[in-house]
PDB file of C-alpha atoms in Angstrom:
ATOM      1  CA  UNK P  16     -14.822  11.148   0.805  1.00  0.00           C
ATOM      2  CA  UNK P  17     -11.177  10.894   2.675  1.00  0.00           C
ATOM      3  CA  UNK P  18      -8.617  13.174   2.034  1.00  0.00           C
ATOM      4  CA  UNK P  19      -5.304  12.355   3.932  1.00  0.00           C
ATOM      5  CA  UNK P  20      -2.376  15.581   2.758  1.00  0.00           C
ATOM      6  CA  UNK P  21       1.431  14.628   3.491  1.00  0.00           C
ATOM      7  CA  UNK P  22       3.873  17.069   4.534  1.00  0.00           C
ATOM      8  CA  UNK P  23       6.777  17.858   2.151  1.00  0.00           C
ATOM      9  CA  UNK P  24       9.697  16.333   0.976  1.00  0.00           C
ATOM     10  CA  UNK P  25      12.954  16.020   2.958  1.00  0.00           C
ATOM     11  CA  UNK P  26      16.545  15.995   2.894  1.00  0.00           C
ATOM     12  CA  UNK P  27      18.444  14.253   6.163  1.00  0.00           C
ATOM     13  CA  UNK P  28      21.309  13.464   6.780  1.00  0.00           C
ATOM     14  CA  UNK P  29      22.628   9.551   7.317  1.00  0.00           C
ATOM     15  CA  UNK P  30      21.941   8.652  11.087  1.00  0.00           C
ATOM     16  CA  UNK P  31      19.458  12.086  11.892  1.00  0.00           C
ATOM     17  CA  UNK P  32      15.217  11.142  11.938  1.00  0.00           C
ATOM     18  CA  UNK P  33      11.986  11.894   9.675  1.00  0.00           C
ATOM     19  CA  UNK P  34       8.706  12.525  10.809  1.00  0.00           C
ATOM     20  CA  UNK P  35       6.633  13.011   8.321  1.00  0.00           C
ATOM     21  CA  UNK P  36       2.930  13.705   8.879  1.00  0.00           C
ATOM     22  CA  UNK P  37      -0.524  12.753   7.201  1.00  0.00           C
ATOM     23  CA  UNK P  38      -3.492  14.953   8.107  1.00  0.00           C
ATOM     24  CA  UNK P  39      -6.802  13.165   7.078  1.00  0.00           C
ATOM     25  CA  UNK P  40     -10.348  15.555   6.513  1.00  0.00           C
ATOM     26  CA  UNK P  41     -13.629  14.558   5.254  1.00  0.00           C
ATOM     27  CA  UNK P  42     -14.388  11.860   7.256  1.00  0.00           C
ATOM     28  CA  UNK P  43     -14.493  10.493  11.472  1.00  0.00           C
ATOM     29  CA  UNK P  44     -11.343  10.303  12.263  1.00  0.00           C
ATOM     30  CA  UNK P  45     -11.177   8.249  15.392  1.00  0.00           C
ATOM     31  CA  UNK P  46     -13.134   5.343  13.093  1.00  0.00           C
ATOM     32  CA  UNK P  47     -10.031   5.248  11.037  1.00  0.00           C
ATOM     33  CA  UNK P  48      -7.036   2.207  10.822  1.00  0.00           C
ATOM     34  CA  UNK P  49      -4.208   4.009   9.239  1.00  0.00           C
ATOM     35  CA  UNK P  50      -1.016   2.140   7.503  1.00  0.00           C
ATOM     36  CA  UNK P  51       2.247   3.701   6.272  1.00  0.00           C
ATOM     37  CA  UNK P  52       3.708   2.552   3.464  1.00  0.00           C
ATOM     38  CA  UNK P  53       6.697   2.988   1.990  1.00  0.00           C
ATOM     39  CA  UNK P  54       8.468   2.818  -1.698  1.00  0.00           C
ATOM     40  CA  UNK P  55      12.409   3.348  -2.782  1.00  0.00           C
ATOM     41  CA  UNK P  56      13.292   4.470  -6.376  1.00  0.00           C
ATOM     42  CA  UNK P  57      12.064   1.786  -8.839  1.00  0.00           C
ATOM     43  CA  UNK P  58      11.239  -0.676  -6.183  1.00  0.00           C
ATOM     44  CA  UNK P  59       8.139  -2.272  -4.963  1.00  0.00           C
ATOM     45  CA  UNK P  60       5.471  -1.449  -2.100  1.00  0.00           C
ATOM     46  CA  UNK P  61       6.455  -1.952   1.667  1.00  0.00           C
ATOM     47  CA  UNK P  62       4.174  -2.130   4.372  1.00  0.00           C
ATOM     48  CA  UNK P  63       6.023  -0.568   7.614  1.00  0.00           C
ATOM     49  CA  UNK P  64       3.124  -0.008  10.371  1.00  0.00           C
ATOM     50  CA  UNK P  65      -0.278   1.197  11.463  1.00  0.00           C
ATOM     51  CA  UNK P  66      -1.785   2.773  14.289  1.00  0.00           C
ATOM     52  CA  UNK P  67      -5.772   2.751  15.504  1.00  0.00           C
ATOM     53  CA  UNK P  68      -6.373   5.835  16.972  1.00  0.00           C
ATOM     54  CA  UNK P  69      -9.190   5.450  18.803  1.00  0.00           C
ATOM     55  CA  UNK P  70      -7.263   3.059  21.041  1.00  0.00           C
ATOM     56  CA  UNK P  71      -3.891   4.382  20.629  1.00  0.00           C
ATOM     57  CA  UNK P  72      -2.129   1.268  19.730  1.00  0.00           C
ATOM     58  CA  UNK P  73       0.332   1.057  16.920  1.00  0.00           C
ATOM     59  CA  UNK P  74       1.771  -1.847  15.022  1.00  0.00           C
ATOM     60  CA  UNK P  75       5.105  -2.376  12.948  1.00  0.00           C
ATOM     61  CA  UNK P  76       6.369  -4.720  10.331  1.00  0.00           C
ATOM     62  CA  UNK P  77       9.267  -6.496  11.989  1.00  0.00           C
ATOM     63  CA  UNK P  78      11.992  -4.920   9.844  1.00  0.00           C
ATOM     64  CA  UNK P  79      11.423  -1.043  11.517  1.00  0.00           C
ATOM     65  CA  UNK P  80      11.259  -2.321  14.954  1.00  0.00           C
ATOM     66  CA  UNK P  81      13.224  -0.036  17.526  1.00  0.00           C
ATOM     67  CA  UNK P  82      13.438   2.663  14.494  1.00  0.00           C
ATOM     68  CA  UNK P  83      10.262   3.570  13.461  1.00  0.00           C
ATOM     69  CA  UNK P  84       6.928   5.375  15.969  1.00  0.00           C
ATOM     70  CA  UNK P  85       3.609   5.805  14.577  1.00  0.00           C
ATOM     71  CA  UNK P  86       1.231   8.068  16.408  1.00  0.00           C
ATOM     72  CA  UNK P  87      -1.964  10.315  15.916  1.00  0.00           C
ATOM     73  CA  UNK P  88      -3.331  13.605  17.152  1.00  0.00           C
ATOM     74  CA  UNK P  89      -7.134  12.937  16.951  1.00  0.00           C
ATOM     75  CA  UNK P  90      -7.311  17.191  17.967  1.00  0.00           C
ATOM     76  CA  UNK P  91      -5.862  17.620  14.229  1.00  0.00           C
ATOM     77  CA  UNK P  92      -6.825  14.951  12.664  1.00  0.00           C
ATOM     78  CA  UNK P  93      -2.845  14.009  11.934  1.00  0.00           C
ATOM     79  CA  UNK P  94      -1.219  10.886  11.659  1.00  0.00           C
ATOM     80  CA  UNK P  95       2.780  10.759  12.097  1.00  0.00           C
ATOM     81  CA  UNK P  96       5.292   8.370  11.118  1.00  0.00           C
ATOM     82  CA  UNK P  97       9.224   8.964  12.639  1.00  0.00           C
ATOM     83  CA  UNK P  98      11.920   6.913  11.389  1.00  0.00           C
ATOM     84  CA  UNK P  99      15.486   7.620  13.178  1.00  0.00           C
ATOM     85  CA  UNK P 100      18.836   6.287  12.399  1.00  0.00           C
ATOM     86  CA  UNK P 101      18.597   6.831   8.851  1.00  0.00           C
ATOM     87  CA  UNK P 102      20.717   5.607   6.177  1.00  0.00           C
ATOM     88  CA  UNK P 103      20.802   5.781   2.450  1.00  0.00           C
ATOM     89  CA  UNK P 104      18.280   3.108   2.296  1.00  0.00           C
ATOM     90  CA  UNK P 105      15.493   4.763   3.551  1.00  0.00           C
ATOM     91  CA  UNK P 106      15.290   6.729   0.799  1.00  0.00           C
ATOM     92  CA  UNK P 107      11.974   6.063  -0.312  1.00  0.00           C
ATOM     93  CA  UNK P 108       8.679   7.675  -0.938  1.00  0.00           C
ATOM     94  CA  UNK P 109       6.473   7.426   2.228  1.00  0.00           C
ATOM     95  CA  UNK P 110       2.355   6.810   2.008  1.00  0.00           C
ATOM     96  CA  UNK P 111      -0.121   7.321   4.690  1.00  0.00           C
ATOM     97  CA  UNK P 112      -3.299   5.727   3.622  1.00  0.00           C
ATOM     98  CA  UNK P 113      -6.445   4.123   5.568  1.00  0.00           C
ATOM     99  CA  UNK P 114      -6.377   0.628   6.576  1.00  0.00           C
ATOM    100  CA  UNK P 115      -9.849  -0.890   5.721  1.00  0.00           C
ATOM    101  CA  UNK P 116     -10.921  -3.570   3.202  1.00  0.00           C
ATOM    102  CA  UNK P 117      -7.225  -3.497   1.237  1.00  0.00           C
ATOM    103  CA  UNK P 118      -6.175   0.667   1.531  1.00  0.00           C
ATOM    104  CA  UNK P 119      -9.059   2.251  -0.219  1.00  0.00           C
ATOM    105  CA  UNK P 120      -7.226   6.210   0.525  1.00  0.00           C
ATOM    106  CA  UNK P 121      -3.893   7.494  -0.042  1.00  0.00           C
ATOM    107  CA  UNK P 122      -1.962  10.120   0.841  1.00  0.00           C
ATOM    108  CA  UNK P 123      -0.096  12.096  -2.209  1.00  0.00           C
ATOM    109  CA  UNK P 124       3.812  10.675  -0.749  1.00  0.00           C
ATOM    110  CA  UNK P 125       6.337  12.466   0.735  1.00  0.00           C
ATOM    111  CA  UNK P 126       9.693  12.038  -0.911  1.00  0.00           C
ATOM    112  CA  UNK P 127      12.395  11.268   1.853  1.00  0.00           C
ATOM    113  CA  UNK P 128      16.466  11.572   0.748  1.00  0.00           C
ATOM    114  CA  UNK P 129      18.906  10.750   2.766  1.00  0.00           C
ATOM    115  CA  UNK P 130      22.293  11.786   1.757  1.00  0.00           C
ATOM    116  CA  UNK P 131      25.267  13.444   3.380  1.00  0.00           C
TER     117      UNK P 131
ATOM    118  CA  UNK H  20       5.030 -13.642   8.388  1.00  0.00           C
ATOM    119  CA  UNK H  21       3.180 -14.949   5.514  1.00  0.00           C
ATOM    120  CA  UNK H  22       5.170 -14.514   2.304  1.00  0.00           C
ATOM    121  CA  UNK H  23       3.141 -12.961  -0.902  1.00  0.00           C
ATOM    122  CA  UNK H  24       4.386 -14.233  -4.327  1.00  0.00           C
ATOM    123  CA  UNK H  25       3.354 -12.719  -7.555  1.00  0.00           C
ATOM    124  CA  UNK H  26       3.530 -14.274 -11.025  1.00  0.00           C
ATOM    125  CA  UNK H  27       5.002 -13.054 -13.113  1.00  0.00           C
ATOM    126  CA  UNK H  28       6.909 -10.344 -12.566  1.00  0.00           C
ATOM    127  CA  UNK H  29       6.639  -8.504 -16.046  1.00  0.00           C
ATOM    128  CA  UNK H  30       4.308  -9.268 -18.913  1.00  0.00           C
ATOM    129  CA  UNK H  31       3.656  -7.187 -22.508  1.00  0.00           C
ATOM    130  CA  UNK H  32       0.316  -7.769 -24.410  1.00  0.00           C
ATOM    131  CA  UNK H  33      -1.118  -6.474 -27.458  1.00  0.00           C
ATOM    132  CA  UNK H  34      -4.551  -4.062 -26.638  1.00  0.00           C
ATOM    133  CA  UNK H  35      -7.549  -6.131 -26.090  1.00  0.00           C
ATOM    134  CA  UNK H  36      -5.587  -9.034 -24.570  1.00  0.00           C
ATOM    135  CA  UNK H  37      -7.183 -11.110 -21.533  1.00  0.00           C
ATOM    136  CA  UNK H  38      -4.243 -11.052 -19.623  1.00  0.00           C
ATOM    137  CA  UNK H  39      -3.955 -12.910 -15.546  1.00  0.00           C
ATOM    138  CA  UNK H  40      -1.688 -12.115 -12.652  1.00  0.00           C
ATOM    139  CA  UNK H  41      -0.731 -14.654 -10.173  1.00  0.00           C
ATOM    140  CA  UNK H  42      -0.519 -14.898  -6.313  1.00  0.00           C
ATOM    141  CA  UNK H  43       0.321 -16.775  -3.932  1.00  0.00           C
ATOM    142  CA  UNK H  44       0.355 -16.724  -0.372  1.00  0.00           C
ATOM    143  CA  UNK H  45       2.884 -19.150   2.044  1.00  0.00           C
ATOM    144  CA  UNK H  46       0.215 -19.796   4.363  1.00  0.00           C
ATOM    145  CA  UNK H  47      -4.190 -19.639   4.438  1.00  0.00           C
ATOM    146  CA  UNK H  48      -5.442 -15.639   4.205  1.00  0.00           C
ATOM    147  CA  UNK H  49      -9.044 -17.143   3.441  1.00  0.00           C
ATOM    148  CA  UNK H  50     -10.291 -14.586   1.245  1.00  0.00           C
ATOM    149  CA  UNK H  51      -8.204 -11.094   2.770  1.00  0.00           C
ATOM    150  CA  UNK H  52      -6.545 -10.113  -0.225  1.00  0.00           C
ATOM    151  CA  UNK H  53      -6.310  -6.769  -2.083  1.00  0.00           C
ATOM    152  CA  UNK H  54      -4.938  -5.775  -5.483  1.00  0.00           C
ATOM    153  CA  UNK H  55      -3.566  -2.383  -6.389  1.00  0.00           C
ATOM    154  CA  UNK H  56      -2.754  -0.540  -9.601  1.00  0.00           C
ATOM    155  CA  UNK H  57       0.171   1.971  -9.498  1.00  0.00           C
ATOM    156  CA  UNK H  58       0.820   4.180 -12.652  1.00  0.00           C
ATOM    157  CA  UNK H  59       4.308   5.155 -13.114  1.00  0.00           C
ATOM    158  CA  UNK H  60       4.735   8.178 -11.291  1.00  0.00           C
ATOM    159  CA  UNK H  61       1.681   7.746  -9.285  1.00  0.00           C
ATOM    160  CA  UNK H  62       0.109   6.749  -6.139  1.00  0.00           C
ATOM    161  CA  UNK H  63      -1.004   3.087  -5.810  1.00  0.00           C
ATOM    162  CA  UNK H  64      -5.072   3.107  -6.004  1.00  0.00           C
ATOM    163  CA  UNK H  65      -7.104   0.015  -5.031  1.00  0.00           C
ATOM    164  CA  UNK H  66      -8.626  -2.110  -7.463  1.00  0.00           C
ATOM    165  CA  UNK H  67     -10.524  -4.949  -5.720  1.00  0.00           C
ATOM    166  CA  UNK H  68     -10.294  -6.436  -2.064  1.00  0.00           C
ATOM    167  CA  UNK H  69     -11.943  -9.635  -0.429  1.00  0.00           C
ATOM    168  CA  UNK H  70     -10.115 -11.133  -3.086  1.00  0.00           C
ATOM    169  CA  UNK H  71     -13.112  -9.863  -5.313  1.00  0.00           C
ATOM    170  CA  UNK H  72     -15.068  -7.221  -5.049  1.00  0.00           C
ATOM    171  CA  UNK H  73     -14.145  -4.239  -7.351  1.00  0.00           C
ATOM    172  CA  UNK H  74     -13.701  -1.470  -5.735  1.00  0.00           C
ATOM    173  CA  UNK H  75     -15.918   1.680  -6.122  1.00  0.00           C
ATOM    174  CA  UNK H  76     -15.151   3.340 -10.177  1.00  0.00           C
ATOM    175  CA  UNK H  77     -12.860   0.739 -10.830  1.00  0.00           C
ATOM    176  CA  UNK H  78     -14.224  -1.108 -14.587  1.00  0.00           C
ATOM    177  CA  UNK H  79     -15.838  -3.840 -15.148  1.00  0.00           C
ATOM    178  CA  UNK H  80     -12.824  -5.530 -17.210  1.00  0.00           C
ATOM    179  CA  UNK H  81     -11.412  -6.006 -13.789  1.00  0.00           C
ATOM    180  CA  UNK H  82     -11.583  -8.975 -11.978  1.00  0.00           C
ATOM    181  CA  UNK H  83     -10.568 -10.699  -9.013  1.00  0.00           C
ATOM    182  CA  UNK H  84     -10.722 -14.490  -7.992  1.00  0.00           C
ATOM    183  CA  UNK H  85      -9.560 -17.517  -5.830  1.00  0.00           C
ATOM    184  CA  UNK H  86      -9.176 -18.441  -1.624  1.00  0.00           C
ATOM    185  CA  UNK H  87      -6.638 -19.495   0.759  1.00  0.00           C
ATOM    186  CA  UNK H  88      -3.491 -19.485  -1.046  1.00  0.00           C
ATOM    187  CA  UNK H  89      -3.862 -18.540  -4.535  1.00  0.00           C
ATOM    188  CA  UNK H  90      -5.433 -15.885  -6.189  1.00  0.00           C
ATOM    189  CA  UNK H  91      -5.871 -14.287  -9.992  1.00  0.00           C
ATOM    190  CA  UNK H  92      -6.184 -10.922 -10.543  1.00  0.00           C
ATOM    191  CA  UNK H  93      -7.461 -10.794 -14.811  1.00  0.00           C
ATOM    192  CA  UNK H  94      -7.910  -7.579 -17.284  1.00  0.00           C
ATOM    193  CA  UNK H  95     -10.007  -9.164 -19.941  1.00  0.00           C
ATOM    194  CA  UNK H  96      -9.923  -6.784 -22.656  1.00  0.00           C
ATOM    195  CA  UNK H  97      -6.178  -4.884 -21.842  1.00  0.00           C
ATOM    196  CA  UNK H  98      -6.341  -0.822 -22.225  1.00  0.00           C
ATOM    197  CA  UNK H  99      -3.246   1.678 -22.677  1.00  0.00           C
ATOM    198  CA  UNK H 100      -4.624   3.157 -19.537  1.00  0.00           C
ATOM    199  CA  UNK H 101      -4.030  -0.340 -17.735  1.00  0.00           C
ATOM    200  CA  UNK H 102      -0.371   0.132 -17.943  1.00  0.00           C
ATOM    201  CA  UNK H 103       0.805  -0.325 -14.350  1.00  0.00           C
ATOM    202  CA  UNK H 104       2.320  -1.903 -11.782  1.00  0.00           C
ATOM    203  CA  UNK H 105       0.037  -4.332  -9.878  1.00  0.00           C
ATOM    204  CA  UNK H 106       0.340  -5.037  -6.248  1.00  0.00           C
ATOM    205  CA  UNK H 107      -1.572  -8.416  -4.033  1.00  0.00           C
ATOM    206  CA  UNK H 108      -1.714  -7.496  -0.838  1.00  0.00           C
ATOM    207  CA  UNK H 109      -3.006  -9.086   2.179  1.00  0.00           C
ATOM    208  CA  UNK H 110      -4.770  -7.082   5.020  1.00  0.00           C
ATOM    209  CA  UNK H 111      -6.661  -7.715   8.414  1.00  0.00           C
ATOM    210  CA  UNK H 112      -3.732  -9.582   9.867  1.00  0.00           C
ATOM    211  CA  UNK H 113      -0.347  -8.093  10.424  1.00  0.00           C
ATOM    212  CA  UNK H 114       1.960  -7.489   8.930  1.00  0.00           C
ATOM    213  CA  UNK H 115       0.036  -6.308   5.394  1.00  0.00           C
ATOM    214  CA  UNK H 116       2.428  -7.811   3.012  1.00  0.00           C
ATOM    215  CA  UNK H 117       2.606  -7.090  -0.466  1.00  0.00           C
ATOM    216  CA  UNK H 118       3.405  -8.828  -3.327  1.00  0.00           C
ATOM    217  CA  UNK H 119       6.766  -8.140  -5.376  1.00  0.00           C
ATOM    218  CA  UNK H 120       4.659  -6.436  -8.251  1.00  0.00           C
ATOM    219  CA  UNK H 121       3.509  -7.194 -11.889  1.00  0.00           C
ATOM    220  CA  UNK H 122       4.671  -4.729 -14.616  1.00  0.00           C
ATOM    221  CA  UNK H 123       2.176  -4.853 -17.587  1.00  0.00           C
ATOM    222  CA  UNK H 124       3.253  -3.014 -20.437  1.00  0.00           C
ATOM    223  CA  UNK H 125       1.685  -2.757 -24.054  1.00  0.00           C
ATOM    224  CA  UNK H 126       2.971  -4.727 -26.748  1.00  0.00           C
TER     225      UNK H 126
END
């Protein structure tokens, strides 16, 4: 059974960066696809990148290209997602989860606001 | 990118309802499609992928059908638990769209 914990919520300010991390356990991960997701207050599901770390190649949706950098740490087991030049409309819940048949684990969110 | 439509966008039904979800994709996914249920408040969990086969603990009253371009996800008896959000979703290609979401709400 996957477990994938998020790192806590943050506060930036309009043009700073996020990196928010996603630290998997109970399973291999260098066998692992791994998608992040986000979600802004009251809206739907969108799908932003993913990164295979046993080949160290990541992927982004078109939107976040130029702003966002996916990457892993296979010694701890972490995945990160940094998004820079932030505005007010990347406030948004962010999900890690693993990239398999449809995204069968998820990480708990992390809450970014950004707000001056 | 492929475009992922979902019909409709909000339903209400009575407990015990069959009720079906729509989608539809622009172009051919063959059968790579995944539906999710999101509780308010919650984190989205996956309910059935390959277009369907239920994921593991998810019940029976689940279901999943159709190819190519359109696809049905059905509750056949609807529970209070089922209120949600549902998401399509299609994987194993990038990018891993989603659908706009289905609200299903008790009557």
């Amino acid at each position: 059974q996957v477990h994938l914990v998020q790192s806590g919520a943050e506060v930036k300010k309009p043009g700073s960066s996020v990196k928010v991390s996603c630290k998997a356990s109970g399973g291999t991960f260098r066998t692992y696809t791994f998608s992040w997701v986000r979600q802004a207050p009251g809206q739907g599901l969108e799908w932003m990148g993913r990164i295979i770390p046993i080949i160290d190649t990541a992927y982004y949706a078109q939107k976040f290209l130029g702003r966002v950098t996916i990457t892993a740490d296979e010694s701890t087991s972490t995945v990160y997602m940094e998004l820079s030049s932030l505005t007010s409309e990347d406030t948004a819940v962010y999900f890690c989860a693993i990239d398999n048949w449809g995204f069968d684990y998820w990480g708990q969110g992390t809450l970014v606001t950004v707000s001056s | 990118d492929i475009q992922m439509t979902q019909s409709p966008s909000s339903l209400s039904a009575s407990v015990g309802d069959r009720i079906t979800i729509t989608c539809r994709a622009s172009l051919d996914i063959t059968k790579d499609l995944a539906w999710y249920q999101q509780k308010p408040g919650k984190v989205p969990s996956l309910l059935i992928y390959g277009a369907s086969t239920l994921h593991s603990g998810v019940p029976s009253r689940f279901s999943g059908s159709g190819s190519g371009t359109d696809f049905t996800l059905t509750i056949s008896s609807l529970q209070p638990e089922d209120v949600a959000t549902y998401y399509c979703q299609k994987y194993h290609s990038a990018p891993r769209t989603f659908g706009q979401g289905t609200k299903v709400e008790i009557k």
